[in-house]
Coordinates of C-alpha atoms in Angstrom, one line a residue:
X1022 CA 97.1 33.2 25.6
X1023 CA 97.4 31.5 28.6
X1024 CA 97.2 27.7 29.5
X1025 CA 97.3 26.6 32.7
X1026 CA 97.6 22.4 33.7
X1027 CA 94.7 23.1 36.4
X1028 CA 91.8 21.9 34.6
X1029 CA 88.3 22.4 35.4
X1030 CA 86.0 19.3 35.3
X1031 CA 82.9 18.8 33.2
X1032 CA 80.8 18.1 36.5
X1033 CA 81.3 22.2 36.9
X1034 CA 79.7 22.6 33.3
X1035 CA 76.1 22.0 35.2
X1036 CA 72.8 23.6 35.1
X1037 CA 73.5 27.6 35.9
X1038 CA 71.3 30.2 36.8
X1039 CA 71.8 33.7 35.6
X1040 CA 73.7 36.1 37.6
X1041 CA 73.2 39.7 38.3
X1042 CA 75.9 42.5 37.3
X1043 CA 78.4 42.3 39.5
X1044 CA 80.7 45.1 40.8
X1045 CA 83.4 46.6 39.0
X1046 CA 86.2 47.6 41.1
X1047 CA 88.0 50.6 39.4
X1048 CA 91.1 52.3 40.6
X1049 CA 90.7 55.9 40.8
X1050 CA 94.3 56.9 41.0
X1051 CA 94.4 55.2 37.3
X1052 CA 97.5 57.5 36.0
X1053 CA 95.5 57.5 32.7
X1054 CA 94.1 61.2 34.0
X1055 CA 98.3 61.8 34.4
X1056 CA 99.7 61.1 31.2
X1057 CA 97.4 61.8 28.4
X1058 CA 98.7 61.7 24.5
X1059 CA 97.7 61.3 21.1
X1060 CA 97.5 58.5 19.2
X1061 CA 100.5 57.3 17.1
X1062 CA 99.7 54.6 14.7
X1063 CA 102.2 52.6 13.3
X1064 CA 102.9 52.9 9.1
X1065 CA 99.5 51.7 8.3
X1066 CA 97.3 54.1 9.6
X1067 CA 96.6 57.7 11.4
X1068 CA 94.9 56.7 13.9
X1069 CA 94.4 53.3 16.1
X1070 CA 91.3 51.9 14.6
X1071 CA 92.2 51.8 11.2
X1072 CA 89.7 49.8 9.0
X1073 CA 92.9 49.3 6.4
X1074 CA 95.1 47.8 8.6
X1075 CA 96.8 44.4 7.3
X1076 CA 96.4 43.0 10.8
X1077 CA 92.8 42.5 10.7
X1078 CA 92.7 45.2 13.4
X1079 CA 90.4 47.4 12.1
X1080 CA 87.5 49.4 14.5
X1081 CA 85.1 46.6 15.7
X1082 CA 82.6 49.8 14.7
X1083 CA 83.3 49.8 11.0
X1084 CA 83.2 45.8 11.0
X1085 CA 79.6 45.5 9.9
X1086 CA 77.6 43.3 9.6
X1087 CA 79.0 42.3 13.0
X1088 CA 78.5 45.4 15.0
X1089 CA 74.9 44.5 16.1
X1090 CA 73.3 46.0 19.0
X1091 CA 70.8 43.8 21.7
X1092 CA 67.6 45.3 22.8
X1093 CA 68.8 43.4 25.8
X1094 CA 72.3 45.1 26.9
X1095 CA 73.0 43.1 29.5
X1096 CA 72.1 39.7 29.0
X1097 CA 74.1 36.9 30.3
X1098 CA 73.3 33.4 30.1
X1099 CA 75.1 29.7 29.7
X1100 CA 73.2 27.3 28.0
X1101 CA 72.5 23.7 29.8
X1102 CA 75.3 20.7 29.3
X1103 CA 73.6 17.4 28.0
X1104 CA 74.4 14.5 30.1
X1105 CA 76.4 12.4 27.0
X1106 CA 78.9 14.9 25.3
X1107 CA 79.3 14.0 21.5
X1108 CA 83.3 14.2 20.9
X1109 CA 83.3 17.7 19.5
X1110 CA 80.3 19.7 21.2
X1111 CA 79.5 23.2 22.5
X1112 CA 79.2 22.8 26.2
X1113 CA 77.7 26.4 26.6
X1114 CA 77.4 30.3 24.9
X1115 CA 77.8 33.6 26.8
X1116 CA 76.0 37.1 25.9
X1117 CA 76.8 40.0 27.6
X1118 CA 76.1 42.7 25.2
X1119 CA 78.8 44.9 26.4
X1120 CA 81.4 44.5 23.6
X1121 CA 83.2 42.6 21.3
X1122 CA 85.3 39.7 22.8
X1123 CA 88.8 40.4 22.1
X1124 CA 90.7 38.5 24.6
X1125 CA 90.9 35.6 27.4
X1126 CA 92.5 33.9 29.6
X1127 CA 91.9 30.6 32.1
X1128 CA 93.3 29.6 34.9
X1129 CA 92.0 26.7 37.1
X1130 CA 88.2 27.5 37.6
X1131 CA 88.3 31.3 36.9
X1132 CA 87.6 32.9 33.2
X1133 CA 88.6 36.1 32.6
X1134 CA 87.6 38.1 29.4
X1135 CA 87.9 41.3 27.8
X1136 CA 86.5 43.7 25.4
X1137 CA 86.2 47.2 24.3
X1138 CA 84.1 48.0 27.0
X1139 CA 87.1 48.6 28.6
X1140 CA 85.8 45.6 31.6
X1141 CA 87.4 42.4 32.4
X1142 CA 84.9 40.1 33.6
X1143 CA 85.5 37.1 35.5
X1144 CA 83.7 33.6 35.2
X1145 CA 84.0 31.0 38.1
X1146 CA 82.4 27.5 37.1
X1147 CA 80.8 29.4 34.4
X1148 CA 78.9 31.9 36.5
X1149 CA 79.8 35.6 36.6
X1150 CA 81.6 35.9 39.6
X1151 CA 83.4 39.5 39.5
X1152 CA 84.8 41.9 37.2
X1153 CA 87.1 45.3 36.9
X1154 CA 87.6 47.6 34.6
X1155 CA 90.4 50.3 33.2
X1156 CA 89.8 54.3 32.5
X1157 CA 90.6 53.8 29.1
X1158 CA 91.7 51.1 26.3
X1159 CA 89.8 48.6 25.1
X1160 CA 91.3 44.8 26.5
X1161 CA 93.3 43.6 24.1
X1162 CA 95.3 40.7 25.6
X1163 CA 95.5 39.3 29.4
X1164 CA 97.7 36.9 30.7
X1165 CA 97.8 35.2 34.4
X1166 CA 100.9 34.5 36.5
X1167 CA 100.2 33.7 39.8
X1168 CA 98.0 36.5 41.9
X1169 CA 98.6 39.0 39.1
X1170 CA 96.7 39.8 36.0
X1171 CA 98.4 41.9 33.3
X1172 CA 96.2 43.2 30.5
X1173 CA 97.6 45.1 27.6
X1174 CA 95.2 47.7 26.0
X1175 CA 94.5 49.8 22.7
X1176 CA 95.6 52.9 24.8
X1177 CA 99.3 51.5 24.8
X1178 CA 99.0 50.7 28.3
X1179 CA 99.6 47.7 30.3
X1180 CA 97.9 47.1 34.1
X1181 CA 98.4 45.5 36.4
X1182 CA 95.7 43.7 39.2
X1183 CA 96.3 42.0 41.8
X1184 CA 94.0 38.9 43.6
X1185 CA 92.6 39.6 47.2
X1186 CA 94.1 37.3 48.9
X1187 CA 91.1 37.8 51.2
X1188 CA 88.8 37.3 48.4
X1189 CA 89.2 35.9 45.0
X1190 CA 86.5 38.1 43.7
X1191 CA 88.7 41.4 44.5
X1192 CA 90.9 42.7 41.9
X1193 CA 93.0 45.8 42.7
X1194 CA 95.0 47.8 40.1
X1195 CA 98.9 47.4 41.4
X1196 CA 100.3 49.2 39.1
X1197 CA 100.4 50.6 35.0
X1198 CA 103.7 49.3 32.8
X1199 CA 105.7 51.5 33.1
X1200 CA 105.8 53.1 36.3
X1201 CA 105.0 57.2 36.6
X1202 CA 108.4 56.6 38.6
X1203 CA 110.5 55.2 35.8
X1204 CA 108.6 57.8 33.6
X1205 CA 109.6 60.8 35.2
X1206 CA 113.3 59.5 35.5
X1207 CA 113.7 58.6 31.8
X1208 CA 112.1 61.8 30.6
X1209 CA 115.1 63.3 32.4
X1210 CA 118.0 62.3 29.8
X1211 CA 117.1 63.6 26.5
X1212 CA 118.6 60.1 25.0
X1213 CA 115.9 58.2 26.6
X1214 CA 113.6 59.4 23.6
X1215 CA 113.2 57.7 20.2
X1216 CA 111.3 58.6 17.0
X1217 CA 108.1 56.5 16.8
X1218 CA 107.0 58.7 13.4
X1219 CA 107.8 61.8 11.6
X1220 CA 108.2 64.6 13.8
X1221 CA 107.4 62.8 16.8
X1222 CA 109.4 60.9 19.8
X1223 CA 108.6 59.2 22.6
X1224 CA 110.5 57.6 26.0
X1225 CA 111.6 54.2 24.8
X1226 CA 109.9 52.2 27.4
X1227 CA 106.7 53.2 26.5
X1228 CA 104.5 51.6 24.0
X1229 CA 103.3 54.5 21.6
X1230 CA 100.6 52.4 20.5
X1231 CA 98.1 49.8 20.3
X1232 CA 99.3 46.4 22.9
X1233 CA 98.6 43.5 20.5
X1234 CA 99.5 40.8 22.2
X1235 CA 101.2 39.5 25.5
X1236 CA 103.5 36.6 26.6
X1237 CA 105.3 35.2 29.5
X1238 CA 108.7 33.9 29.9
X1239 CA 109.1 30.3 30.7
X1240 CA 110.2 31.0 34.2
X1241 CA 107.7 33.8 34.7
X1242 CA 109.9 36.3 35.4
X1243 CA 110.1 38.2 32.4
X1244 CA 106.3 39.6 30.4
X1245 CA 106.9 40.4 26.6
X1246 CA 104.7 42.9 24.9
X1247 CA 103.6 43.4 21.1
X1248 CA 102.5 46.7 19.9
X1249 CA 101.7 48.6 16.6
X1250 CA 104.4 50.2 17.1
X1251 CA 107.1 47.3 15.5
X1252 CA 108.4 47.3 18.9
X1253 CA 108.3 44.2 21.3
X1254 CA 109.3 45.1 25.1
X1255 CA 111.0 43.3 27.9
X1256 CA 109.7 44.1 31.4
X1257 CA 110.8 42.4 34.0
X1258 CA 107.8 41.4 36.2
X1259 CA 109.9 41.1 39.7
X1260 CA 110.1 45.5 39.6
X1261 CA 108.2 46.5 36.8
X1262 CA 111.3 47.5 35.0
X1263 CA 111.9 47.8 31.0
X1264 CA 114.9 45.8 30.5
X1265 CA 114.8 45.9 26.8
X1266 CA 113.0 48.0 23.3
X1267 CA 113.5 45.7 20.1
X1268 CA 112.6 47.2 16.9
X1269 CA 111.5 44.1 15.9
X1270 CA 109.6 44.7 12.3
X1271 CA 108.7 47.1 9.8
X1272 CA 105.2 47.1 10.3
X1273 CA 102.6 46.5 13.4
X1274 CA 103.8 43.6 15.3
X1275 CA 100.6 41.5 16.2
X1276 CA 102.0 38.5 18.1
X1277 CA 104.9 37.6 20.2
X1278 CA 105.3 33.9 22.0
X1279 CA 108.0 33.6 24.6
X1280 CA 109.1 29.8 24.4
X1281 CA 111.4 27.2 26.0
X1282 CA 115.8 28.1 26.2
X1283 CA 114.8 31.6 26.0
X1284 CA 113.5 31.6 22.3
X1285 CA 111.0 34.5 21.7
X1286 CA 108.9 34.6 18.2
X1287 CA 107.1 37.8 16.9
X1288 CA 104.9 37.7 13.6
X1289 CA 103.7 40.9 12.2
X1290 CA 101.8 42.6 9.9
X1291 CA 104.8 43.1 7.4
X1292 CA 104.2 39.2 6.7
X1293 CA 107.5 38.0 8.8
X1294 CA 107.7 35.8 11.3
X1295 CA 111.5 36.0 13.5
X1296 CA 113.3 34.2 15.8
X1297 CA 115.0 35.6 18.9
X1298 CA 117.3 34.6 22.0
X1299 CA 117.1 35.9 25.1
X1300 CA 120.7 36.7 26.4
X1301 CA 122.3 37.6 29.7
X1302 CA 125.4 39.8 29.8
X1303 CA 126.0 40.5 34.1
X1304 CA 122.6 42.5 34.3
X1305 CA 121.6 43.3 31.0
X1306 CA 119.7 41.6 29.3
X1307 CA 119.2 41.5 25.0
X1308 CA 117.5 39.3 22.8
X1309 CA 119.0 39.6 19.4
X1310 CA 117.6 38.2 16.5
X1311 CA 118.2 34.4 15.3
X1312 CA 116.7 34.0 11.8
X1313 CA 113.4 34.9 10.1
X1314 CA 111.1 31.6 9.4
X1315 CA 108.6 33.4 6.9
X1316 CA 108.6 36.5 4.5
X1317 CA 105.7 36.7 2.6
X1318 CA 103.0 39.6 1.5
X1319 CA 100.2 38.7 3.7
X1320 CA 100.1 39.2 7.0
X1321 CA 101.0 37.7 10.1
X1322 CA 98.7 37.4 12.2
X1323 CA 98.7 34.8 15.5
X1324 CA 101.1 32.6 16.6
X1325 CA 101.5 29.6 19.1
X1326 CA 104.1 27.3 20.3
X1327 CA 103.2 23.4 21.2
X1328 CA 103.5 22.2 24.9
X1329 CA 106.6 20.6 24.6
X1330 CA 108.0 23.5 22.4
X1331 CA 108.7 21.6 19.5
X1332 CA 106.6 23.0 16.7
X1333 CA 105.7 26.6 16.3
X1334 CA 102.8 27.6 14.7
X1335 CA 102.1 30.9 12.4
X1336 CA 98.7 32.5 11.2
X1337 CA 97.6 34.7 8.6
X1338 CA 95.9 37.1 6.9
X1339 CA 95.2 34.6 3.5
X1340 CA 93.9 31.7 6.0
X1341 CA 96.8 29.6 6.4
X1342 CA 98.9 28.1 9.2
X1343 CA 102.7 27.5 8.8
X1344 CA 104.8 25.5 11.2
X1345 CA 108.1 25.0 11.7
X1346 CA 109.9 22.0 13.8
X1347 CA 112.1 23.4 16.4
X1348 CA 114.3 19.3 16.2
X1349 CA 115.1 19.9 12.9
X1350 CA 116.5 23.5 13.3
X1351 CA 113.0 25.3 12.6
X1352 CA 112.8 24.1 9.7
X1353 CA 109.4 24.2 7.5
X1354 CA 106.8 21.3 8.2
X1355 CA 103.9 22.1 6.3
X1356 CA 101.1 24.1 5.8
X1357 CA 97.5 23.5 7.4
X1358 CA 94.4 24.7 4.6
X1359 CA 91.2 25.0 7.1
X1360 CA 89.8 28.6 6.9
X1361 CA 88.6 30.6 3.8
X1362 CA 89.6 33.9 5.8
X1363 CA 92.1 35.6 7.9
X1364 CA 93.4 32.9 11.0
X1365 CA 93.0 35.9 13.7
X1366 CA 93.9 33.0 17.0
X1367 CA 95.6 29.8 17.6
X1368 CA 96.2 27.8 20.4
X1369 CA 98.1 24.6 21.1
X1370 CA 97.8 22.1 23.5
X1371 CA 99.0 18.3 23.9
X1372 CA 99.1 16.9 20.5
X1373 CA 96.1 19.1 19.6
X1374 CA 95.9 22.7 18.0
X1375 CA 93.0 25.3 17.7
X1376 CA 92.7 28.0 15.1
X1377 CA 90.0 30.5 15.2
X1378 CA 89.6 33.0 11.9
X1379 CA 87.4 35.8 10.6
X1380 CA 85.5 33.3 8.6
X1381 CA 83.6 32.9 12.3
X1382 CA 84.7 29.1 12.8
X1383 CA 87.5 27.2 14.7
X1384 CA 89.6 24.2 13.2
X1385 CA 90.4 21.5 15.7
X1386 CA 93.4 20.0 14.1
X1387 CA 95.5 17.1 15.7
X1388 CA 99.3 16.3 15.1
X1389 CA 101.0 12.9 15.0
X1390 CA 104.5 13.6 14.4
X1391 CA 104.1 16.2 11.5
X1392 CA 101.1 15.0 10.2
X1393 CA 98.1 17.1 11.1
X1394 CA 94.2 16.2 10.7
X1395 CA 91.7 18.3 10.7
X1396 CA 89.0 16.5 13.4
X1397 CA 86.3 18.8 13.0
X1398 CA 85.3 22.7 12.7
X1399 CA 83.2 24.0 15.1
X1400 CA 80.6 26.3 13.9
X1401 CA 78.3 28.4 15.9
X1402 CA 80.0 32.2 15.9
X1403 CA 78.2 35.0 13.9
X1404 CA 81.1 37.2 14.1
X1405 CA 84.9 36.7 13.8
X1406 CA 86.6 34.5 15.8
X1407 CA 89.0 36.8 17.8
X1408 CA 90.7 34.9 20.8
X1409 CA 91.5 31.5 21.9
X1410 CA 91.7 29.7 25.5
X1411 CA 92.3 26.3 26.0
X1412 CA 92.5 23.7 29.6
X1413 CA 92.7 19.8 29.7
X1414 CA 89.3 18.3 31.1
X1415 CA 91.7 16.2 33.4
X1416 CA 88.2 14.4 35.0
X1417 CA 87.4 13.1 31.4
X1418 CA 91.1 12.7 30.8
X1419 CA 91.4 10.3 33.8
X1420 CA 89.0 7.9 32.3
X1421 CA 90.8 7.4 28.7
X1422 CA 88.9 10.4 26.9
X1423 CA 91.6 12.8 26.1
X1424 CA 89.7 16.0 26.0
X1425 CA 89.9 19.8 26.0
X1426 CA 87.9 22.8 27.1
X1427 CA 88.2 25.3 24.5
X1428 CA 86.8 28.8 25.1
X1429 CA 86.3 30.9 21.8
X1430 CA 85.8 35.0 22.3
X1431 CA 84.1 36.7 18.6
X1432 CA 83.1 40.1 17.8
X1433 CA 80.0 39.1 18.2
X1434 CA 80.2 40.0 21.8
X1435 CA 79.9 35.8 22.7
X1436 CA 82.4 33.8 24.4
X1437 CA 81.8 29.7 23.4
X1438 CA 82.8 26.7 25.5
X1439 CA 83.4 23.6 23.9
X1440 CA 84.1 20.0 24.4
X1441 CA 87.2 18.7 22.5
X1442 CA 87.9 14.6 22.1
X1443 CA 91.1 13.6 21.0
X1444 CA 89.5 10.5 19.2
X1445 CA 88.8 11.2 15.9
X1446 CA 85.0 11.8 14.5
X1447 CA 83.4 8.7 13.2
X1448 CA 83.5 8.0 9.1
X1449 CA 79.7 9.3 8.4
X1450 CA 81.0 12.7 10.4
X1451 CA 83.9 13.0 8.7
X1452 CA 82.7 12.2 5.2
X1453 CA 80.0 15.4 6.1
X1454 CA 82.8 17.9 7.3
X1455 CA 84.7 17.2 3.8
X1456 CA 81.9 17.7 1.9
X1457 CA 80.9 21.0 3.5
X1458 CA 84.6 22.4 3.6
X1459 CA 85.6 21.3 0.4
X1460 CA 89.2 20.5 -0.5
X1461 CA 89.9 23.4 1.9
X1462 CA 90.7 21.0 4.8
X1463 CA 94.0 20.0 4.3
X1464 CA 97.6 19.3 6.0
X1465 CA 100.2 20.1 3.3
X1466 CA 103.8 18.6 4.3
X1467 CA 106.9 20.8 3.0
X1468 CA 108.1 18.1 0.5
X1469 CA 107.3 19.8 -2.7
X1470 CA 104.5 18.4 -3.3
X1471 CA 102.4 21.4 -2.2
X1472 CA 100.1 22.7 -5.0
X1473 CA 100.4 25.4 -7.0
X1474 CA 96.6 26.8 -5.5
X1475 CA 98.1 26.4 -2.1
X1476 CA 101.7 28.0 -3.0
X1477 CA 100.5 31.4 -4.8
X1478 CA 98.0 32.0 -1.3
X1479 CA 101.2 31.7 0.7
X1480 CA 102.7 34.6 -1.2

């Protein structure tokens, strides 16, 4: 997900009044209507929504008791700020019962969030401001570079929009990943296709199913995409080109994290986590692999890389985070206990790190060195907690209060904002967070001294 330095202020989290539905601005030359095909589901399943998926992934329709309709389908509201903000507070809670929240992304003072109404809407100091929407694919992961917006979808698809620069509230489709051009020249040259499953091939720079996840170089110049297929791509953004297909795992990947000196990392539903190097021979460009961090039988399912790019972060299907510390060769630093269910999002930031997880709440965890501490969970969610953005509140920031506007988007069709201190909680809210958690909440260093609890859930 992305994080941009721009923060917004808390003085924008004001009194707002609700807005009507705005426009959607739709391309009608979507080439959706020029290049239909079935589905092709990775190993797991026949079909994209697959309830048996390891990846959590399964159709937000069969995911019940979530999957509750409104007698009120379009109801958008954000809830007032109180003047004093405890440390770790909701600021407000969005309903728009269109569909279940499965992506976001923040930049500055603009929101953007998708869902499987196939819509992105966009938020501007909290307040619907615009929106656009694809022909097809529900929105699984945006990311923002610059004037463009790149969202990756359950069709296999990635678009491309591009801001007005006339008006911020006008999107306009610049383009689908890949091109029809480079399309029609690959399917050309019979070596251009690949098997994808039995019986069945498909051009090598397209996805040939679900987009899971999206990442950005550190330069911007390059976008990575995830898919069901166990293949990560390489586009670079400058033409829209495919540079590169890696066969990355055996099984849906559902994460990639481009990083700093050209490190990528991919986690997947075949419970591995890998390493890979971006490398630059005249024009081509490869990223072989480095070294697997993690091999175990649950899986993979989010990852996230600190600021400074020194600790990377790994998710699961059992509830755990892993991290490994990039200083001493990527080498295991412990294991964070804070959910009772799949971690489906995580997000770092400064010495803080967020993980959001079916069991509907989100750990605020904060790291000195490698020591990690659980400041509070935040609880509100009725539905899985699906997607993660986070921005520094610089205005609070600026007067000693290190804090952090954390959006949260759930499959209960909500999207949360929420106030995040650095400072820990006092004793008497501390001693209730314990109690209500358990012995769940817990930082567990790679020493050995791990319990044996802790070590068969990591299998």
């Amino acid at each position: 997900m992305f994080v941009d330095s721009n923060s917004q202020s808390r003085s924008k989290f004001g009194k707002n009044t609700v807005h009507s539905d705005p426009n959607l601005t739709m391309n009608a030359t979507d080439d959706d209507q020029l290049s239909t095909r079935n589905s092709s589901a990775s190993a797991v399943g026949s079909g994209f929504y697959d309830p048996s998926r390891m990846s959590c992934e399964g159709s937000p329709m069969m995911m019940s008791p979530w999957n509750q309709t409104s007698s009120s389908p379009f109801k958008s509201q954000w809830s007032e700020l109180p003047e004093n903000i405890p440390q770790n507070a909701l600021i407000g809670s969005l309903v728009r019962e269109e569909g279940h929240i499965y992506s976001l992304a923040a930049t500055k003072d603009l929101l953007y969030t998708g869902s499987d109404s196939k819509n992105i809407r966009v938020w501007k100091n909290l307040k619907e401001f615009s929106g656009f929407k694809s022909n097809s694919g529900l929105v699984k992961a945006i990311v923002i570079s610059g004037d463009k917006i790149f969202t990756g979808h359950q069709d296999g698809k990635i678009r491309v929009w591009k801001i007005s620069p006339k008006n911020q509230a006008v999107h306009k489709r610049a383009g689908t990943l890949p091109t029809l051009k480079d399309i029609f020249k690959s399917s050309i040259k019979p070596s251009n296709y690949v098997e994808v499953r039995r019986h069945r091939t498909a051009l090598w720079i397209r996805h040939s199913d679900a987009i899971s996840c999206l990442s950005l170089s550190e330069d911007k110049t390059l976008l990575y995409s995830a898919s069901w297929d166990r293949t990560v791509k390489v586009w670079r953004i400058s033409d829209s080109k495919c540079l590169e297909s890696i066969n990355a795992h055996d099984d849906a990947v559902n994460s990639v994290v481009a990083s700093f000196e050209g490190m990528v990392f991919t986690g997947s539903a075949d419970g591995t986590v890998k390493v890979w190097r971006k490398e630059q021979h005249g024009k081509v460009t490869k990223h072989p692999p480095m070294q697997t961090l993690l091999k175990q039988e649950c899986a993979v399912t989010a990852l996230a890389v600190n600021t400074s790019g020194s600790i990377v972060y790994c998710g699961s299907s059992d509830g755990l985070v892993n991290f490994w510390e990039r200083e001493k060769q990527l080498s295991h630093g412990g294991v964070l206990k804070g959910h009772k269910l799949a971690v489906l999002c995580l997000e770092a930031a400064g010495s803080m790190v967020f993980s959001g997880s079916a069991d509907k709440t989100i750990c605020v965890w904060r790291r000195d060195g490698t020591i990690h501490t659980c400041l509070s969970v935040l609880t509100g969610h009725t539905g899985p907690v699906k997607c993660l953005a986070v921005e520094e509140d610089r205005e609070a920031s600026c007067k000693g209060d290190q804090r952090w506007v954390v959006y949260s988007g759930s499959l209960d069709k909500s999207v949360k904002v929420w106030s995040v201190s650095e400072l820990a909680p006092d004793s008497n809210q501390m001693a209730m967070m314990q109690q209500q958690m358990g012995s769940d909440l817990d930082s567990v260093p790679s020493d050995g001294s791990v319990s044996s609890a802790a070590r068969n859930r990591r299998l």
